XYZ file of C-alpha atoms in Angstrom:
746
model
C 102.640 61.406 -104.937
C 101.246 58.693 -103.051
C 104.068 57.907 -100.907
C 104.379 61.686 -99.729
C 101.009 61.907 -98.799
C 101.552 58.888 -96.419
C 104.624 60.559 -95.193
C 102.568 63.723 -93.996
C 99.176 61.854 -92.395
C 101.610 60.351 -90.412
C 102.947 63.148 -89.327
C 100.559 64.718 -88.705
C 98.512 62.052 -86.573
C 101.916 61.580 -84.703
C 102.020 65.146 -83.474
C 98.258 64.921 -82.351
C 98.532 61.353 -80.822
C 102.347 61.696 -78.864
C 102.265 60.899 -75.514
C 103.352 63.038 -72.522
C 105.966 61.488 -70.405
C 105.141 62.129 -66.356
C 107.367 63.735 -63.932
C 109.021 63.096 -60.583
C 107.765 63.839 -56.874
C 106.512 67.285 -55.976
C 108.228 69.381 -52.940
C 106.571 69.993 -49.997
C 107.015 73.891 -50.655
C 108.916 76.403 -52.673
C 110.087 79.738 -51.257
C 110.769 82.448 -53.719
C 112.905 85.349 -52.659
C 112.685 88.819 -54.370
C 115.671 90.561 -54.855
C 114.860 93.607 -57.163
C 117.820 95.872 -58.825
C 120.919 93.927 -57.042
C 123.596 92.877 -59.549
C 125.572 89.627 -59.653
C 128.784 91.188 -59.131
C 127.539 93.191 -55.430
C 126.396 89.713 -54.261
C 129.183 87.917 -54.818
C 131.757 90.945 -53.709
C 128.922 93.065 -51.232
C 126.827 90.636 -49.889
C 127.952 88.765 -45.697
C 129.704 86.021 -45.277
C 126.792 83.713 -45.122
C 124.577 85.187 -47.910
C 127.767 84.673 -50.349
C 128.212 80.889 -48.656
C 124.803 80.273 -49.281
C 125.428 81.437 -53.064
C 128.525 79.197 -53.558
C 126.362 75.973 -52.554
C 123.583 77.072 -55.147
C 122.347 75.923 -58.621
C 122.922 79.608 -60.346
C 123.215 81.095 -63.627
C 122.010 84.202 -65.083
C 118.288 85.195 -66.044
C 117.151 87.529 -68.795
C 114.862 90.604 -67.942
C 113.003 91.040 -71.518
C 109.917 91.874 -71.418
C 107.050 92.827 -73.651
C 107.605 96.629 -73.242
C 110.212 98.325 -71.462
C 112.066 97.098 -68.658
C 109.900 98.468 -65.189
C 109.558 96.609 -62.053
C 105.872 95.687 -63.352
C 106.868 94.476 -66.286
C 109.657 92.396 -65.423
C 107.335 90.742 -62.638
C 103.905 90.365 -64.759
C 106.897 88.386 -67.185
C 107.683 86.298 -64.194
C 104.225 85.231 -63.787
C 103.073 84.855 -67.086
C 106.046 82.742 -68.951
C 105.954 84.620 -71.672
C 107.155 88.420 -71.906
C 104.313 90.355 -70.867
C 103.110 93.385 -69.765
C 101.860 94.298 -65.772
C 99.301 97.620 -65.965
C 100.654 100.963 -66.305
C 101.758 101.312 -62.833
C 102.548 97.393 -62.219
C 102.971 97.925 -58.265
C 99.290 98.491 -56.878
C 98.754 95.435 -54.632
C 96.437 95.830 -51.739
C 95.557 94.231 -48.540
C 91.894 93.427 -47.829
C 91.665 95.612 -45.032
C 93.738 98.781 -46.581
C 91.991 101.834 -48.020
C 91.816 102.602 -51.422
C 90.092 105.278 -53.098
C 88.037 105.780 -50.130
C 87.058 102.021 -50.139
C 88.355 99.011 -48.305
C 90.194 96.784 -50.565
C 87.725 93.613 -49.527
C 85.084 95.504 -50.648
C 86.590 96.864 -53.847
C 87.427 93.294 -54.512
C 83.673 92.367 -54.285
C 82.398 95.714 -56.415
C 84.832 94.751 -59.017
C 84.338 91.322 -59.219
C 81.186 90.253 -58.165
C 82.265 88.384 -55.439
C 80.445 87.174 -52.930
C 82.811 86.521 -50.269
C 85.167 89.056 -48.463
C 88.742 88.221 -48.764
C 89.806 88.230 -45.741
C 93.609 87.856 -45.084
C 94.506 87.798 -48.991
C 95.912 90.361 -51.114
C 94.186 91.500 -54.328
C 95.334 93.106 -57.706
C 92.808 95.691 -58.705
C 94.431 96.897 -61.932
C 94.681 93.094 -63.546
C 91.737 93.746 -66.551
C 93.934 96.906 -67.611
C 96.921 94.010 -68.173
C 94.695 91.821 -69.651
C 94.006 94.035 -72.164
C 97.629 95.119 -72.779
C 99.079 91.879 -73.220
C 96.475 90.621 -76.233
C 96.876 91.542 -79.270
C 97.569 89.715 -82.819
C 100.872 89.462 -82.645
C 101.524 88.292 -78.952
C 99.376 86.796 -76.424
C 100.393 86.877 -72.572
C 98.197 85.654 -69.691
C 98.616 87.856 -66.491
C 99.203 86.133 -63.313
C 99.366 82.494 -65.425
C 101.349 80.997 -62.626
C 98.795 81.869 -59.847
C 95.730 80.651 -61.674
C 97.033 77.305 -62.943
C 98.406 76.469 -59.239
C 94.899 77.685 -58.113
C 93.178 75.183 -60.165
C 95.292 72.575 -59.204
C 94.253 72.959 -55.446
C 97.509 75.067 -54.551
C 97.911 78.052 -52.617
C 100.257 80.772 -52.426
C 101.248 83.700 -50.071
C 103.045 87.025 -50.743
C 104.841 88.901 -48.099
C 106.521 92.269 -48.144
C 106.742 95.304 -50.727
C 109.093 97.772 -52.084
C 107.281 100.891 -50.964
C 109.596 104.060 -50.484
C 107.169 104.934 -47.703
C 103.774 103.709 -46.439
C 101.111 105.390 -47.820
C 99.310 108.432 -46.147
C 96.075 109.151 -44.802
C 93.820 110.317 -47.859
C 96.494 110.591 -50.797
C 94.880 108.587 -53.231
C 97.589 109.657 -55.856
C 100.179 107.590 -54.187
C 100.947 103.956 -55.982
C 102.851 101.121 -53.752
C 105.355 99.414 -55.031
C 104.366 95.697 -54.584
C 105.355 93.265 -57.358
C 105.265 89.456 -55.894
C 100.877 88.961 -56.340
C 101.789 89.410 -59.999
C 103.537 85.424 -59.378
C 101.599 84.494 -56.978
C 97.533 86.250 -57.545
C 94.837 84.014 -59.841
C 92.678 85.650 -62.824
C 90.637 87.553 -60.765
C 93.972 89.078 -58.926
C 93.622 87.289 -55.556
C 96.535 85.784 -53.755
C 95.241 82.941 -51.203
C 97.202 84.694 -48.165
C 99.705 87.355 -47.610
C 100.618 90.938 -46.288
C 101.904 93.374 -48.608
C 101.012 96.516 -46.547
C 102.700 99.140 -44.293
C 103.486 96.734 -41.325
C 106.391 95.020 -43.197
C 108.044 98.337 -43.392
C 109.561 99.725 -40.203
C 111.593 103.398 -39.775
C 114.965 103.158 -41.114
C 118.547 103.036 -39.328
C 120.312 104.829 -42.099
C 119.659 107.268 -44.871
C 116.455 105.311 -46.022
C 113.268 106.571 -43.986
C 112.151 103.020 -44.269
C 113.280 99.563 -45.132
C 112.103 95.870 -44.708
C 110.744 94.775 -41.229
C 112.317 91.063 -41.462
C 111.551 90.124 -37.896
C 107.916 90.479 -39.172
C 108.029 88.913 -42.767
C 109.760 86.092 -40.924
C 106.903 85.720 -38.526
C 104.329 85.826 -41.265
C 106.229 83.203 -43.283
C 106.314 81.263 -40.496
C 102.379 81.579 -40.274
C 101.551 81.135 -44.037
C 104.155 78.056 -44.597
C 101.812 75.860 -42.918
C 98.820 76.919 -45.030
C 100.453 77.836 -48.822
C 102.933 75.813 -50.953
C 104.252 78.734 -52.627
C 105.653 81.400 -51.014
C 106.883 84.688 -52.255
C 109.031 87.252 -50.279
C 109.564 90.476 -51.743
C 112.597 92.181 -49.727
C 112.606 95.393 -51.366
C 115.486 97.505 -49.350
C 117.549 97.573 -52.798
C 114.357 98.674 -54.666
C 113.801 101.552 -51.902
C 117.194 102.839 -52.156
C 116.862 102.984 -56.412
C 114.133 104.667 -55.570
C 115.993 106.868 -53.018
C 118.887 108.152 -54.910
C 118.258 111.184 -56.239
C 117.939 112.615 -52.962
C 121.403 110.715 -51.377
C 125.220 111.496 -52.875
C 127.323 108.702 -53.841
C 129.256 107.966 -50.833
C 125.350 107.906 -48.990
C 124.675 105.335 -51.317
C 127.340 102.896 -50.602
C 127.356 103.098 -46.963
C 123.359 102.375 -47.094
C 124.054 99.720 -49.309
C 126.891 97.972 -47.161
C 124.626 98.248 -44.350
C 121.672 96.550 -46.344
C 123.734 93.974 -47.061
C 124.348 93.511 -43.824
C 120.756 93.123 -42.231
C 120.087 90.829 -45.489
C 122.708 88.719 -44.088
C 121.410 88.476 -40.853
C 117.942 87.529 -42.443
C 119.149 84.659 -44.128
C 120.868 82.837 -41.195
C 117.380 83.832 -39.112
C 115.555 82.159 -42.433
C 117.963 78.689 -43.233
C 117.442 76.741 -40.385
C 113.306 77.208 -41.169
C 113.793 76.007 -44.575
C 113.969 71.619 -44.982
C 116.061 71.478 -48.257
C 116.184 67.770 -48.504
C 111.938 68.170 -49.185
C 111.469 71.916 -50.262
C 112.835 74.262 -52.876
C 114.158 78.167 -52.483
C 114.213 80.504 -55.417
C 116.302 83.831 -55.059
C 116.519 85.896 -58.205
C 116.596 89.589 -59.480
C 113.615 90.243 -61.483
C 114.642 93.403 -62.703
C 118.244 95.333 -63.289
C 119.298 98.277 -61.595
C 119.109 101.798 -63.388
C 122.987 101.881 -63.364
C 123.159 98.591 -65.011
C 120.129 99.407 -67.708
C 122.261 102.689 -68.457
C 125.377 100.526 -69.028
C 123.266 97.669 -71.042
C 124.072 94.908 -68.590
C 120.243 93.681 -68.856
C 121.491 90.085 -66.817
C 120.248 89.647 -63.607
C 121.215 86.403 -60.940
C 119.205 83.271 -60.352
C 119.975 80.801 -57.294
C 118.074 77.818 -56.926
C 118.768 75.288 -53.404
C 116.804 72.284 -52.781
C 116.739 68.440 -54.099
C 117.961 68.258 -57.636
C 119.269 71.291 -57.740
C 123.328 70.726 -56.855
C 126.040 73.513 -56.934
C 126.722 74.287 -60.472
C 124.968 76.262 -63.386
C 121.709 76.170 -64.292
C 120.449 76.331 -68.171
C 116.962 75.570 -69.655
C 116.270 74.025 -73.596
C 115.266 77.678 -73.904
C 118.709 79.146 -73.963
C 121.166 75.613 -74.208
C 123.690 77.248 -72.562
C 125.028 76.822 -68.878
C 125.327 79.348 -66.972
C 122.313 81.394 -68.807
C 117.941 80.966 -68.408
C 115.557 83.045 -69.639
C 112.860 84.751 -67.252
C 109.685 82.955 -69.212
C 111.616 79.913 -67.575
C 110.682 80.825 -64.304
C 106.970 79.966 -64.530
C 107.307 76.655 -65.980
C 109.845 75.597 -64.104
C 107.402 76.178 -60.829
C 104.798 73.907 -62.832
C 107.146 71.092 -63.442
C 108.226 71.340 -59.490
C 104.587 70.999 -58.928
C 104.220 68.288 -61.792
C 101.949 70.104 -63.689
C 101.603 70.286 -67.603
C 103.036 73.235 -68.481
C 99.809 75.274 -70.012
C 99.797 77.209 -73.602
C 100.605 80.864 -74.040
C 103.879 79.917 -71.927
C 107.275 80.653 -74.102
C 109.608 78.827 -71.641
C 111.070 75.760 -70.417
C 111.832 74.066 -67.043
C 115.262 75.359 -65.800
C 118.201 72.198 -65.547
C 120.788 71.606 -63.221
C 123.911 69.384 -63.115
C 125.890 71.740 -65.284
C 129.554 72.486 -64.346
C 130.547 75.981 -63.264
C 131.377 78.245 -60.848
C 130.806 81.346 -59.808
C 133.662 83.323 -60.546
C 133.179 81.746 -63.982
C 129.463 82.784 -63.689
C 131.255 85.899 -63.174
C 133.169 85.900 -66.424
C 130.762 84.939 -68.312
C 128.813 87.517 -67.303
C 131.518 90.070 -67.628
C 132.258 88.540 -71.888
C 127.899 89.141 -72.523
C 128.076 92.655 -71.151
C 131.361 93.664 -73.252
C 129.906 91.562 -76.439
C 126.723 93.212 -75.738
C 128.127 96.802 -75.488
C 130.273 96.176 -79.022
C 126.750 94.652 -80.784
C 125.145 97.909 -79.739
C 127.722 100.341 -80.445
C 130.050 99.013 -83.471
C 127.338 96.891 -85.477
C 125.878 100.324 -86.491
C 128.780 101.856 -87.713
C 129.743 98.723 -89.475
C 126.419 98.896 -91.209
C 126.490 102.303 -92.469
C 130.216 102.219 -93.555
C 129.815 99.287 -95.855
C 126.537 100.580 -97.130
C 128.255 103.726 -98.323
C 131.160 101.905 -99.522
C 129.284 98.980 -101.649
C 127.783 101.459 -104.156
C 130.650 104.244 -104.034
C 132.938 101.352 -105.211
C 130.677 100.544 -107.938
C 130.896 104.015 -108.975
C 134.366 104.185 -108.909
C 134.620 101.017 -111.037
C 131.945 102.100 -113.405
C 134.302 105.616 -114.286
C 137.307 103.796 -114.463
C 135.451 101.465 -117.235
C 134.670 104.967 -119.346
C 136.893 105.326 -122.221
C 138.105 108.766 -121.475
C 139.504 106.937 -118.731
C 142.781 105.292 -118.388
C 143.058 103.832 -115.023
C 146.492 102.280 -114.646
C 146.929 99.024 -112.788
C 148.243 99.951 -109.287
C 144.856 101.646 -109.340
C 143.003 98.307 -109.669
C 144.385 96.700 -107.180
C 143.854 99.430 -105.003
C 140.445 99.028 -105.587
C 140.731 94.941 -105.881
C 142.384 94.970 -102.165
C 139.218 97.894 -101.000
C 136.844 95.073 -102.625
C 138.182 92.238 -100.213
C 139.021 94.028 -97.259
C 135.239 95.002 -97.194
C 134.278 91.537 -97.995
C 136.956 90.523 -94.706
C 134.829 92.383 -92.234
C 132.013 90.119 -91.433
C 135.104 87.318 -90.575
C 137.138 89.877 -88.965
C 133.858 91.239 -86.959
C 133.438 87.193 -85.941
C 137.427 86.772 -85.201
C 137.586 89.902 -83.153
C 134.771 88.995 -80.579
C 136.566 85.749 -79.250
C 139.650 88.094 -78.501
C 140.335 89.373 -75.002
C 138.877 93.021 -76.115
C 137.359 95.208 -73.530
C 136.906 98.974 -75.153
C 135.074 99.860 -77.937
C 138.761 101.024 -79.490
C 140.352 97.740 -78.620
C 137.808 96.237 -80.779
C 137.818 98.503 -83.781
C 141.293 98.187 -84.263
C 141.493 94.223 -83.550
C 138.776 94.340 -85.985
C 140.257 96.037 -88.680
C 143.641 94.738 -88.157
C 141.885 91.240 -88.683
C 140.551 92.635 -91.879
C 143.926 93.905 -92.828
C 145.394 90.101 -92.839
C 142.514 88.993 -94.336
C 142.889 90.799 -97.084
C 146.958 91.009 -96.869
C 146.480 86.994 -96.852
C 144.100 86.761 -100.246
C 146.772 89.117 -101.933
C 149.536 86.636 -100.747
C 147.722 83.279 -102.043
C 147.221 85.295 -105.221
C 150.648 85.759 -106.076
C 151.841 82.723 -105.040
C 149.169 81.295 -107.207
C 150.935 82.948 -110.084
C 154.428 82.308 -109.010
C 155.256 85.856 -108.561
C 156.888 85.977 -105.367
C 160.654 85.592 -104.664
C 160.625 83.014 -102.110
C 158.441 80.602 -102.796
C 156.748 79.235 -106.003
C 153.908 77.039 -105.159
C 151.731 74.611 -107.187
C 148.619 76.513 -108.297
C 145.966 77.089 -105.544
C 142.223 77.361 -106.612
C 141.018 80.688 -108.401
C 139.510 82.053 -105.491
C 142.216 83.253 -103.521
C 139.933 86.895 -104.166
C 137.159 85.339 -101.744
C 139.379 83.465 -98.904
C 137.775 86.103 -96.013
C 133.959 84.622 -97.697
C 135.761 81.553 -97.782
C 136.993 81.266 -94.332
C 133.767 82.816 -92.769
C 131.925 79.798 -94.252
C 134.179 77.731 -92.543
C 134.119 79.412 -89.360
C 130.352 79.193 -89.324
C 130.233 75.576 -89.130
C 133.210 75.252 -86.391
C 131.805 78.063 -84.328
C 128.146 75.800 -84.308
C 129.555 73.376 -82.856
C 132.529 74.399 -81.156
C 133.141 74.105 -77.275
C 133.085 76.620 -76.012
C 130.984 77.641 -78.930
C 131.954 80.691 -81.234
C 128.665 81.445 -81.842
C 127.307 82.921 -77.959
C 130.526 85.140 -77.771
C 130.001 86.796 -81.242
C 128.726 90.442 -82.099
C 127.273 88.616 -85.191
C 125.867 85.773 -83.377
C 122.139 85.602 -80.666
C 122.054 88.498 -78.283
C 120.794 86.820 -75.190
C 119.795 90.413 -73.978
C 117.673 91.407 -76.612
C 116.854 87.719 -79.032
C 114.373 85.653 -78.557
C 116.440 82.498 -78.534
C 119.901 81.593 -77.962
C 121.322 78.737 -79.307
C 121.449 77.805 -83.085
C 122.826 79.666 -86.048
C 121.073 83.319 -86.174
C 119.613 85.375 -89.011
C 123.274 87.549 -89.093
C 125.972 84.624 -89.748
C 123.323 82.483 -91.823
C 122.647 84.886 -93.982
C 126.645 85.230 -94.498
C 127.347 81.595 -94.348
C 124.561 81.070 -97.435
C 125.691 84.510 -99.497
C 129.268 83.703 -99.143
C 128.484 79.909 -100.431
C 126.566 81.003 -103.181
C 129.114 83.976 -103.819
C 131.967 81.462 -103.916
C 130.011 79.353 -106.477
C 129.125 82.324 -108.547
C 133.253 83.336 -108.945
C 134.065 79.767 -109.787
C 131.329 79.683 -112.423
C 132.824 82.957 -113.836
C 136.423 81.834 -113.561
C 135.766 78.202 -115.433
C 133.008 78.886 -117.448
C 131.594 75.738 -116.760
C 127.527 74.763 -115.986
C 127.211 74.467 -111.737
C 128.128 70.753 -111.005
C 126.185 69.020 -108.773
C 128.744 69.132 -106.036
C 126.962 72.765 -105.776
C 123.906 71.157 -104.596
C 125.485 68.448 -102.504
C 127.267 71.615 -101.029
C 123.918 73.355 -99.981
C 121.948 70.344 -99.055
C 125.027 69.935 -96.932
C 124.156 73.518 -95.140
C 120.685 72.640 -95.371
C 121.507 69.677 -92.559
C 123.618 71.936 -90.837
C 121.402 75.140 -90.297
C 117.876 73.196 -90.237
C 118.289 70.495 -87.468
C 116.992 72.083 -83.907
C 120.080 70.093 -82.371
C 122.671 71.919 -84.807
C 121.600 75.368 -86.278
C 117.912 75.505 -85.687
C 117.188 77.928 -87.974
C 113.793 77.072 -89.954
C 113.940 80.545 -91.922
C 117.935 79.453 -93.136
C 117.190 76.299 -93.735
C 114.649 76.875 -95.928
C 116.073 79.054 -97.683
C 118.975 76.834 -98.167
C 116.796 73.681 -99.340
C 114.992 76.524 -102.077
C 118.499 77.173 -103.545
C 119.492 73.077 -103.577
C 116.263 72.462 -105.479
C 117.022 74.961 -107.868
C 120.516 74.356 -108.670
C 119.193 70.698 -109.029
C 116.599 72.448 -111.883
C 119.644 74.455 -113.222
C 121.843 71.398 -113.941
C 118.959 69.633 -116.132
C 119.606 69.928 -119.611
C 115.964 71.291 -120.658
C 115.028 74.675 -118.957
C 111.569 74.694 -119.513
C 109.297 73.628 -116.326
C 105.417 72.648 -116.550
C 102.877 74.090 -113.931
C 103.008 70.374 -112.322
C 106.544 70.239 -112.020
C 106.554 73.720 -110.264
C 103.736 72.110 -107.319
C 105.388 70.230 -107.189
C 108.387 71.149 -105.983
C 106.416 73.578 -104.357
C 105.158 70.770 -102.650
C 108.226 69.008 -101.475
C 109.392 72.051 -100.142
C 106.112 72.510 -97.966
C 106.768 68.780 -97.300
C 110.339 69.324 -96.224
C 109.146 72.781 -93.342
C 106.761 70.549 -92.062
C 109.212 67.722 -91.332
C 111.370 70.118 -89.971
C 109.147 71.336 -87.830
C 107.546 68.315 -86.745
C 111.192 66.702 -85.819
C 112.081 67.855 -83.059
C 108.395 67.943 -81.653
C 108.301 63.733 -82.396
C 111.714 62.767 -81.320
C 112.762 64.596 -78.704
C 111.327 64.977 -75.067
C 109.307 67.800 -74.572
C 111.180 69.475 -72.053
C 114.560 69.274 -74.248
C 112.476 70.688 -77.720
C 113.079 73.978 -79.275
C 111.410 76.645 -80.724
C 110.472 74.124 -83.266
C 108.837 71.617 -81.082
C 107.338 74.543 -78.661
C 105.867 76.009 -82.324
C 103.997 72.429 -83.063
C 103.010 72.384 -79.483
C 101.221 75.808 -79.595
C 99.142 74.420 -82.459
C 98.369 70.846 -81.042
C 96.765 73.075 -77.703
C 95.871 76.788 -79.533
C 95.157 75.820 -83.054
C 95.856 78.403 -85.970
C 95.603 81.368 -83.186
C 99.618 80.261 -82.691
C 100.663 79.945 -86.011
C 98.630 83.177 -86.850
C 100.728 85.110 -83.995
C 104.153 83.653 -85.230
C 103.069 84.970 -88.846
C 101.996 88.345 -87.770
C 104.831 88.632 -85.296
C 107.291 88.008 -87.954
C 105.784 90.410 -90.396
C 105.886 93.314 -87.433
C 109.496 92.592 -86.737
C 110.278 92.996 -90.499
C 108.162 96.115 -90.546
C 109.829 97.746 -87.872
C 113.143 97.136 -89.482
C 112.270 98.853 -92.815
C 113.257 102.138 -91.152
C 116.799 100.368 -89.707
C 119.895 100.569 -91.022
C 119.713 96.761 -92.337
C 116.853 98.019 -95.164
C 120.136 100.911 -96.357
C 122.312 97.994 -96.245
C 120.090 95.190 -97.999
C 119.348 98.278 -100.739
C 122.577 99.160 -101.022
C 123.709 95.574 -101.326
C 121.285 94.450 -104.027
C 121.638 97.109 -105.795
C 125.632 96.512 -106.071
C 125.373 93.038 -106.525
C 122.686 93.767 -109.723
C 124.356 96.834 -110.940
C 127.908 94.677 -111.448
C 126.330 91.488 -112.797
C 125.124 93.569 -115.715
C 127.929 95.514 -115.713
C 130.216 92.881 -116.068
C 128.276 91.414 -119.067
C 126.721 88.914 -117.128
C 129.910 86.692 -115.986
C 127.815 83.765 -115.071
C 124.129 82.512 -116.207
C 121.230 84.150 -115.462
C 119.626 81.408 -114.053
C 122.459 81.772 -111.020
C 121.202 85.175 -110.847
C 118.259 84.432 -110.363
C 118.726 81.565 -107.775
C 120.679 84.608 -105.685
C 117.593 86.275 -105.666
C 115.151 83.176 -105.016
C 117.709 82.692 -102.132
C 116.947 85.847 -100.675
C 113.770 86.342 -101.577
C 112.729 83.449 -99.611
C 115.347 84.205 -96.404
C 113.424 87.704 -96.348
C 109.906 86.027 -96.027
C 110.265 83.134 -93.798
C 112.972 84.314 -90.834
C 111.346 86.537 -88.324
C 113.659 89.307 -88.891
C 114.233 88.694 -92.783
C 115.596 92.220 -93.726
C 118.494 91.351 -91.419
C 118.597 87.949 -93.247
C 118.454 89.384 -96.515
C 120.756 92.100 -96.166
C 123.723 89.713 -94.916
C 123.152 87.557 -97.609
C 123.237 89.801 -100.521
C 126.313 91.305 -98.396
C 128.789 88.323 -99.665
C 127.330 88.887 -103.532
C 127.701 92.437 -103.590
C 131.369 92.261 -102.921
C 131.841 89.117 -105.287
C 129.926 90.877 -107.743
C 132.648 93.818 -107.426
C 135.521 91.491 -107.806
C 133.897 89.835 -111.023
C 133.543 93.644 -112.429
C 136.914 94.771 -111.660
C 138.310 91.442 -113.238
C 136.204 92.197 -116.354
C 137.551 95.732 -116.569
C 141.276 94.351 -116.405
C 140.480 92.076 -118.838
C 138.778 94.252 -121.410
C 141.765 96.987 -121.109
C 144.726 94.275 -121.443
C 142.409 93.522 -124.903
C 142.993 96.738 -125.557
C 146.484 96.823 -124.996
């Protein structure tokens, strides 16, 4: 006990006193170009030749557009400025030049009245509704600081400027109900909503030369850019023509939209030709990104948008970040930490992201293929997975009912009927592996993917039956030596093997699986997610239960060793990076070690020691990444401890409450249906089969499922898929017991 206490104290001391590394030289200027409502494919196929050439020279990636609410333009821009999923005020686009009039008052005077400022903010830009955004972003489960980026820059004597807007038209005199679409200030304002320099007013617009009544005045933007560049360190230009076109889409036919988009891309190309000579990419950084997807992409579920960076340290290729750990994919919460990193500033608390990194091999066509694959898998996940959950949740209890009826004395089931039921259960157990494998095939349509999944499940079922017959020497073509009696669990064993292979493969199987992380909706993008972790541990435990039922021996030490290997695979931040799954595997490992002991009674002291070991394991698991990885390369484990170091128990409280909130939301979902179906089927089959394995192992199964339910952020998802392989294993054991009883009667 004494050495455990020493290790614990050393771990805590290292957490609080570990030194932080420094950064390199800061760039002279950073220019941000916001091009909203444009897709990567449009930029690569419809943009002008000059812009396409520059894009091919950039460090590029797809960037997420997740927010704390809907993907409105206000929320996506507020998230970029906060470095965490955030909300803007309800409208999000109200920003004013100091000399503009709002509600009958000059915006500069309004600023003084609202904030108590003594100086009139001449030549500055003001966000009047920032207090509302602060209220919306502070809750017990989530905290984000609106305009954190601009505030930190301001505190470090760095100046910001914003130019341009996405207004459909200039505001009409005397109409206060008009709400502007000016979102760039969310990236540059300080905590009072003030940007040092800028112009987001009507002078940035000019009458349109096409169907759009108004368009960006690029000549004026360039003039103001040159003016503010002498004063500001961070300049944000909002190029709002494509957002304006989206606003005007209800007034235009499709052919008009297509022709107007072509004209707007031509204007944008000329703008870049004029802008580029003004840049010194040896000393400056330029970032072009699309904060908000177009409405058409949102309807299709294509939530990722393009991001490009030019400048020293950003060669042509793919961007990545420790948030995603995948070349070609970054998160929008990485944007603010990237700016902090470029200016040699420490990333403050309340940020979720990490600085983007460059130097990863990749081409623009490869990025387009990657986007297509992610969009396809995302569509399959949203449309196929719910059907799968409903189907298997219905089939499990129905199959249990059929087997139960078959066991009644009045029933006289034939052998083919028992065989068909066994094949049905094996087919059900093969569904997760089939979904995982079908995701790797070049399927682009829902019917094609469903057909591939069912076909692969059928193949796994046939292979399982073939192995079973070969093990009994019943084939006419071959008599092979006896194979293990786990042939009925061949689909589950296959999935248990595929999971670690997929986690380490290049390219990895997990990012391209409907059972893997969702890069468009998920909170993280690496490691082994709750879906596959639950299936993996459930499959291992199901194989152990089947082994015992067939051999009637106590679980050997190798069983605990197998789950200890699962701990090593699931827990480390550089491998599985799944805290809840690792803790679940560790709990099962310890329970199996205890189940192997000849003495079954435990004192209160022994139970406390076991709980303390679990606590120490959890602490070391969280601290390992923080202690031994560079801060910019830490996983979410290290980020959690960094937040704890800066904010104390408030950071931990938010995480715990957020996990509870996610699970409460899942209570009304299909996952609850599957969870109840699997748990009841597993319990019923265990009792109906006259306890084919010791009650100790039954308790271990529920102990593992309970820990997974409580320890994971979406514990209901983990637990549902953890019990799913156990339910199918229980049905197979029940069928085996039924066959044995009928044989004995004969």
